[in-house]
Amino acid sequence: MNNVTIIIGSARSDGNAAKLVERLRENLGEHAKVFDLSKLIIEQFEYERYDDRDDFRSVVAMMLQSQHIVFATPVYWYSMSATLKVFFDRLTDLLHDPIDRISGRSLAGRNVWLISTGTDEGLPPGFDVPFARTAAYFDMVWRQAFYARSIRGEPLSPGNLAEASKLASLITAEDA
Ligand SMILES: Cc1cc2nc3c(=O)[nH]c(=O)nc-3n(C[C@H](O)[C@H](O)[C@H](O)COP(=O)(O)O)c2cc1C
C-alpha cells in the first residue's frame, strides 16, 4: 500500500481531532505517518525568508513519499485551526525557494483528504474551499471532506468515529 501522511492541527493532542486520527491510523496500519503540528515547530510564514529553520521541510518530505495526504482539524470559529493554517501559509515557501520549488512541483498528483470535527450539525459552508483550492494550486487531487459531530464538545462517540474508518476504507480500497 502507498504511504499516507496525516497532518493534524488541533489545540490539544488528545482531543476529538486526535481521536479521529488515531482511528485512521489504526485502520491504515504501518503505512500511515502522523504529524501532530502542536508537537512540532512550524514557524509563521515570513516574506523573503525561506530557510530551513524548523520542522516544516520534514513534513513536506513525508508528503512527497505519500500518495495520500490527510489534513485533520477541528472547526474553530468556522475555519481550520490556526495551527493548521500556519502550516498552510508555509506552503508558500514551496513557491519561492529554488530547491523547495522542486518539492512544490513534485506534490502534483497526490490525493488530498480532509477530516474534521465540530459541534455544529455539519461543516460550515466553504470550509473545504482552502483545502480544495490549495490542492488544485499544487496540482494535487482534491478528494473529499469527512466530518464527525461532537455533541457539546464531548468526546466523539464510536458512531462518529466511524467517519475515520470510512475514510480509511476509501484509501485502502484505492490502493488494493
Ligand atoms: C476555539 C474554539 C472554536 C470553536 N468553533 C466552532 C465552530 O465554529 N463550529 C463548530 O461546529 N464547533 C466549534 N468548536 C467546537 C470544536 O470544533 C469541537 O468541540 C471539536 O470536537 C474539538 O476538537 P479538538 O478536541 O480536536 O479541539 C469550537 C471549539 C473551540 C475550542
mmCIF file of N, CA, C and O in Angstrom, residues 2-7 31 33 35 56-71 87 91 94 98-112 138-140:
data_model
loop_
_atom_site.group_PDB
_atom_site.id
_atom_site.type_symbol
_atom_site.label_atom_id
_atom_site.label_comp_id
_atom_site.label_asym_id
_atom_site.label_seq_id
_atom_site.Cartn_x
_atom_site.Cartn_y
_atom_site.Cartn_z
ATOM 1 N N ASN A 2 0.382 2.295 -0.623
ATOM 2 C CA ASN A 2 1.108 3.569 -0.633
ATOM 3 C C ASN A 2 1.087 4.221 0.741
ATOM 4 O O ASN A 2 0.192 3.974 1.544
ATOM 5 N N ASN A 3 2.079 5.081 0.973
ATOM 6 C CA ASN A 3 2.113 5.804 2.249
ATOM 7 C C ASN A 3 0.990 6.840 2.332
ATOM 8 O O ASN A 3 0.547 7.366 1.315
ATOM 9 N N VAL A 4 0.589 7.103 3.573
ATOM 10 C CA VAL A 4 -0.406 8.144 3.837
ATOM 11 C C VAL A 4 0.198 9.100 4.865
ATOM 12 O O VAL A 4 0.635 8.657 5.929
ATOM 13 N N THR A 5 0.241 10.374 4.543
ATOM 14 C CA THR A 5 0.683 11.381 5.514
ATOM 15 C C THR A 5 -0.548 12.016 6.131
ATOM 16 O O THR A 5 -1.415 12.517 5.413
ATOM 17 N N ILE A 6 -0.620 11.971 7.456
ATOM 18 C CA ILE A 6 -1.749 12.591 8.168
ATOM 19 C C ILE A 6 -1.188 13.775 8.950
ATOM 20 O O ILE A 6 -0.270 13.616 9.755
ATOM 21 N N ILE A 7 -1.745 14.949 8.695
ATOM 22 C CA ILE A 7 -1.256 16.169 9.346
ATOM 23 C C ILE A 7 -2.380 16.726 10.200
ATOM 24 O O ILE A 7 -3.425 17.128 9.680
ATOM 25 N N HIS A 31 1.473 2.042 7.163
ATOM 26 C CA HIS A 31 1.746 2.959 6.050
ATOM 27 C C HIS A 31 1.346 4.394 6.369
ATOM 28 O O HIS A 31 1.618 5.300 5.587
ATOM 29 N N LYS A 33 1.648 7.795 8.444
ATOM 30 C CA LYS A 33 2.586 8.540 9.282
ATOM 31 C C LYS A 33 1.880 9.816 9.746
ATOM 32 O O LYS A 33 1.371 10.588 8.918
ATOM 33 N N PHE A 35 1.737 13.472 11.660
ATOM 34 C CA PHE A 35 2.471 14.645 12.127
ATOM 35 C C PHE A 35 1.504 15.501 12.938
ATOM 36 O O PHE A 35 0.549 16.064 12.392
ATOM 37 N N PHE A 56 9.144 22.162 9.210
ATOM 38 C CA PHE A 56 8.290 22.227 8.019
ATOM 39 C C PHE A 56 8.751 21.273 6.916
ATOM 40 O O PHE A 56 7.965 20.501 6.359
ATOM 41 N N ARG A 57 10.049 21.304 6.634
ATOM 42 C CA ARG A 57 10.519 20.500 5.498
ATOM 43 C C ARG A 57 10.450 18.998 5.752
ATOM 44 O O ARG A 57 10.308 18.221 4.810
ATOM 45 N N SER A 58 10.515 18.583 7.000
ATOM 46 C CA SER A 58 10.414 17.136 7.246
ATOM 47 C C SER A 58 8.982 16.656 6.988
ATOM 48 O O SER A 58 8.764 15.528 6.526
ATOM 49 N N VAL A 59 8.001 17.517 7.247
ATOM 50 C CA VAL A 59 6.614 17.142 6.930
ATOM 51 C C VAL A 59 6.456 17.074 5.405
ATOM 52 O O VAL A 59 5.891 16.108 4.865
ATOM 53 N N VAL A 60 6.999 18.065 4.720
ATOM 54 C CA VAL A 60 6.896 18.070 3.248
ATOM 55 C C VAL A 60 7.599 16.837 2.668
ATOM 56 O O VAL A 60 7.100 16.207 1.728
ATOM 57 N N ALA A 61 8.730 16.459 3.264
ATOM 58 C CA ALA A 61 9.465 15.284 2.753
ATOM 59 C C ALA A 61 8.581 14.043 2.812
ATOM 60 O O ALA A 61 8.563 13.226 1.878
ATOM 61 N N MET A 62 7.813 13.915 3.895
ATOM 62 C CA MET A 62 6.927 12.744 4.000
ATOM 63 C C MET A 62 5.745 12.858 3.036
ATOM 64 O O MET A 62 5.289 11.863 2.472
ATOM 65 N N MET A 63 5.254 14.091 2.845
ATOM 66 C CA MET A 63 4.165 14.281 1.862
ATOM 67 C C MET A 63 4.636 13.785 0.488
ATOM 68 O O MET A 63 3.875 13.167 -0.264
ATOM 69 N N LEU A 64 5.908 14.052 0.205
ATOM 70 C CA LEU A 64 6.440 13.662 -1.111
ATOM 71 C C LEU A 64 6.590 12.150 -1.251
ATOM 72 O O LEU A 64 6.682 11.637 -2.351
ATOM 73 N N GLN A 65 6.619 11.470 -0.116
ATOM 74 C CA GLN A 65 6.713 9.999 -0.173
ATOM 75 C C GLN A 65 5.344 9.341 -0.063
ATOM 76 O O GLN A 65 5.236 8.135 0.120
ATOM 77 N N SER A 66 4.285 10.134 -0.108
ATOM 78 C CA SER A 66 2.940 9.600 0.123
ATOM 79 C C SER A 66 2.044 9.828 -1.088
ATOM 80 O O SER A 66 2.173 10.842 -1.770
ATOM 81 N N GLN A 67 1.133 8.897 -1.296
ATOM 82 C CA GLN A 67 0.164 9.094 -2.375
ATOM 83 C C GLN A 67 -1.098 9.781 -1.844
ATOM 84 O O GLN A 67 -1.881 10.322 -2.606
ATOM 85 N N HIS A 68 -1.271 9.727 -0.517
ATOM 86 C CA HIS A 68 -2.456 10.335 0.104
ATOM 87 C C HIS A 68 -2.002 11.270 1.228
ATOM 88 O O HIS A 68 -1.148 10.907 2.031
ATOM 89 N N ILE A 69 -2.614 12.439 1.275
ATOM 90 C CA ILE A 69 -2.331 13.400 2.341
ATOM 91 C C ILE A 69 -3.664 13.740 3.002
ATOM 92 O O ILE A 69 -4.604 14.170 2.321
ATOM 93 N N VAL A 70 -3.736 13.488 4.303
ATOM 94 C CA VAL A 70 -4.980 13.755 5.038
ATOM 95 C C VAL A 70 -4.721 14.905 6.000
ATOM 96 O O VAL A 70 -3.809 14.837 6.829
ATOM 97 N N PHE A 71 -5.526 15.955 5.904
ATOM 98 C CA PHE A 71 -5.464 17.043 6.874
ATOM 99 C C PHE A 71 -6.571 16.812 7.898
ATOM 100 O O PHE A 71 -7.723 16.522 7.522
ATOM 101 N N PHE A 87 0.629 26.118 8.979
ATOM 102 C CA PHE A 87 1.271 25.167 8.069
ATOM 103 C C PHE A 87 0.899 25.491 6.613
ATOM 104 O O PHE A 87 1.760 25.490 5.731
ATOM 105 N N LEU A 91 3.281 26.726 3.087
ATOM 106 C CA LEU A 91 3.377 26.091 1.758
ATOM 107 C C LEU A 91 3.868 27.107 0.730
ATOM 108 O O LEU A 91 4.391 26.739 -0.328
ATOM 109 N N LEU A 94 7.235 26.835 -0.766
ATOM 110 C CA LEU A 94 7.466 25.903 -1.882
ATOM 111 C C LEU A 94 7.307 26.582 -3.241
ATOM 112 O O LEU A 94 7.451 25.941 -4.276
ATOM 113 N N PRO A 98 14.403 28.153 -4.601
ATOM 114 C CA PRO A 98 14.645 27.355 -5.818
ATOM 115 C C PRO A 98 14.590 25.846 -5.561
ATOM 116 O O PRO A 98 14.026 25.099 -6.357
ATOM 117 N N ILE A 99 15.174 25.394 -4.446
ATOM 118 C CA ILE A 99 15.160 23.944 -4.172
ATOM 119 C C ILE A 99 13.753 23.511 -3.759
ATOM 120 O O ILE A 99 13.230 22.495 -4.212
ATOM 121 N N ASP A 100 13.130 24.326 -2.922
ATOM 122 C CA ASP A 100 11.775 23.987 -2.478
ATOM 123 C C ASP A 100 10.779 23.975 -3.623
ATOM 124 O O ASP A 100 9.771 23.267 -3.575
ATOM 125 N N ARG A 101 11.044 24.760 -4.648
ATOM 126 C CA ARG A 101 10.110 24.775 -5.788
ATOM 127 C C ARG A 101 10.019 23.403 -6.438
ATOM 128 O O ARG A 101 8.972 23.005 -6.940
ATOM 129 N N ILE A 102 11.139 22.674 -6.385
ATOM 130 C CA ILE A 102 11.124 21.311 -6.950
ATOM 131 C C ILE A 102 10.161 20.447 -6.118
ATOM 132 O O ILE A 102 9.350 19.698 -6.648
ATOM 133 N N SER A 103 10.242 20.594 -4.789
ATOM 134 C CA SER A 103 9.310 19.855 -3.909
ATOM 135 C C SER A 103 7.875 20.257 -4.214
ATOM 136 O O SER A 103 6.993 19.409 -4.325
ATOM 137 N N GLY A 104 7.644 21.550 -4.341
ATOM 138 C CA GLY A 104 6.290 22.045 -4.600
ATOM 139 C C GLY A 104 5.710 21.423 -5.852
ATOM 140 O O GLY A 104 4.572 20.938 -5.852
ATOM 141 N N ARG A 105 6.516 21.395 -6.904
ATOM 142 C CA ARG A 105 6.010 20.819 -8.165
ATOM 143 C C ARG A 105 5.807 19.318 -8.035
ATOM 144 O O ARG A 105 4.930 18.750 -8.669
ATOM 145 N N SER A 106 6.636 18.690 -7.174
ATOM 146 C CA SER A 106 6.553 17.227 -7.053
ATOM 147 C C SER A 106 5.339 16.765 -6.246
ATOM 148 O O SER A 106 5.068 15.573 -6.162
ATOM 149 N N LEU A 107 4.635 17.705 -5.639
ATOM 150 C CA LEU A 107 3.410 17.313 -4.911
ATOM 151 C C LEU A 107 2.292 16.915 -5.877
ATOM 152 O O LEU A 107 1.302 16.291 -5.481
ATOM 153 N N ALA A 108 2.452 17.277 -7.133
ATOM 154 C CA ALA A 108 1.393 17.038 -8.132
ATOM 155 C C ALA A 108 0.939 15.575 -8.129
ATOM 156 O O ALA A 108 1.752 14.657 -7.986
ATOM 157 N N GLY A 109 -0.356 15.411 -8.263
ATOM 158 C CA GLY A 109 -0.918 14.071 -8.418
ATOM 159 C C GLY A 109 -1.311 13.376 -7.126
ATOM 160 O O GLY A 109 -2.005 12.362 -7.139
ATOM 161 N N ARG A 110 -0.869 13.916 -5.992
ATOM 162 C CA ARG A 110 -1.217 13.261 -4.721
ATOM 163 C C ARG A 110 -2.667 13.569 -4.337
ATOM 164 O O ARG A 110 -3.204 14.614 -4.703
ATOM 165 N N ASN A 111 -3.279 12.656 -3.622
ATOM 166 C CA ASN A 111 -4.682 12.820 -3.210
ATOM 167 C C ASN A 111 -4.749 13.570 -1.885
ATOM 168 O O ASN A 111 -4.012 13.237 -0.954
ATOM 169 N N VAL A 112 -5.638 14.546 -1.819
ATOM 170 C CA VAL A 112 -5.798 15.330 -0.579
ATOM 171 C C VAL A 112 -7.189 15.089 -0.003
ATOM 172 O O VAL A 112 -8.204 15.229 -0.698
ATOM 173 N N PHE A 138 -1.419 23.213 -6.240
ATOM 174 C CA PHE A 138 -0.210 22.384 -6.343
ATOM 175 C C PHE A 138 -0.427 21.179 -7.273
ATOM 176 O O PHE A 138 0.336 20.223 -7.233
ATOM 177 N N ASP A 139 -1.497 21.246 -8.073
ATOM 178 C CA ASP A 139 -1.832 20.138 -8.995
ATOM 179 C C ASP A 139 -2.037 18.816 -8.287
ATOM 180 O O ASP A 139 -1.788 17.745 -8.855
ATOM 181 N N MET A 140 -2.453 18.900 -7.017
ATOM 182 C CA MET A 140 -2.833 17.678 -6.318
ATOM 183 C C MET A 140 -4.321 17.434 -6.595
ATOM 184 O O MET A 140 -5.017 18.285 -7.167
#
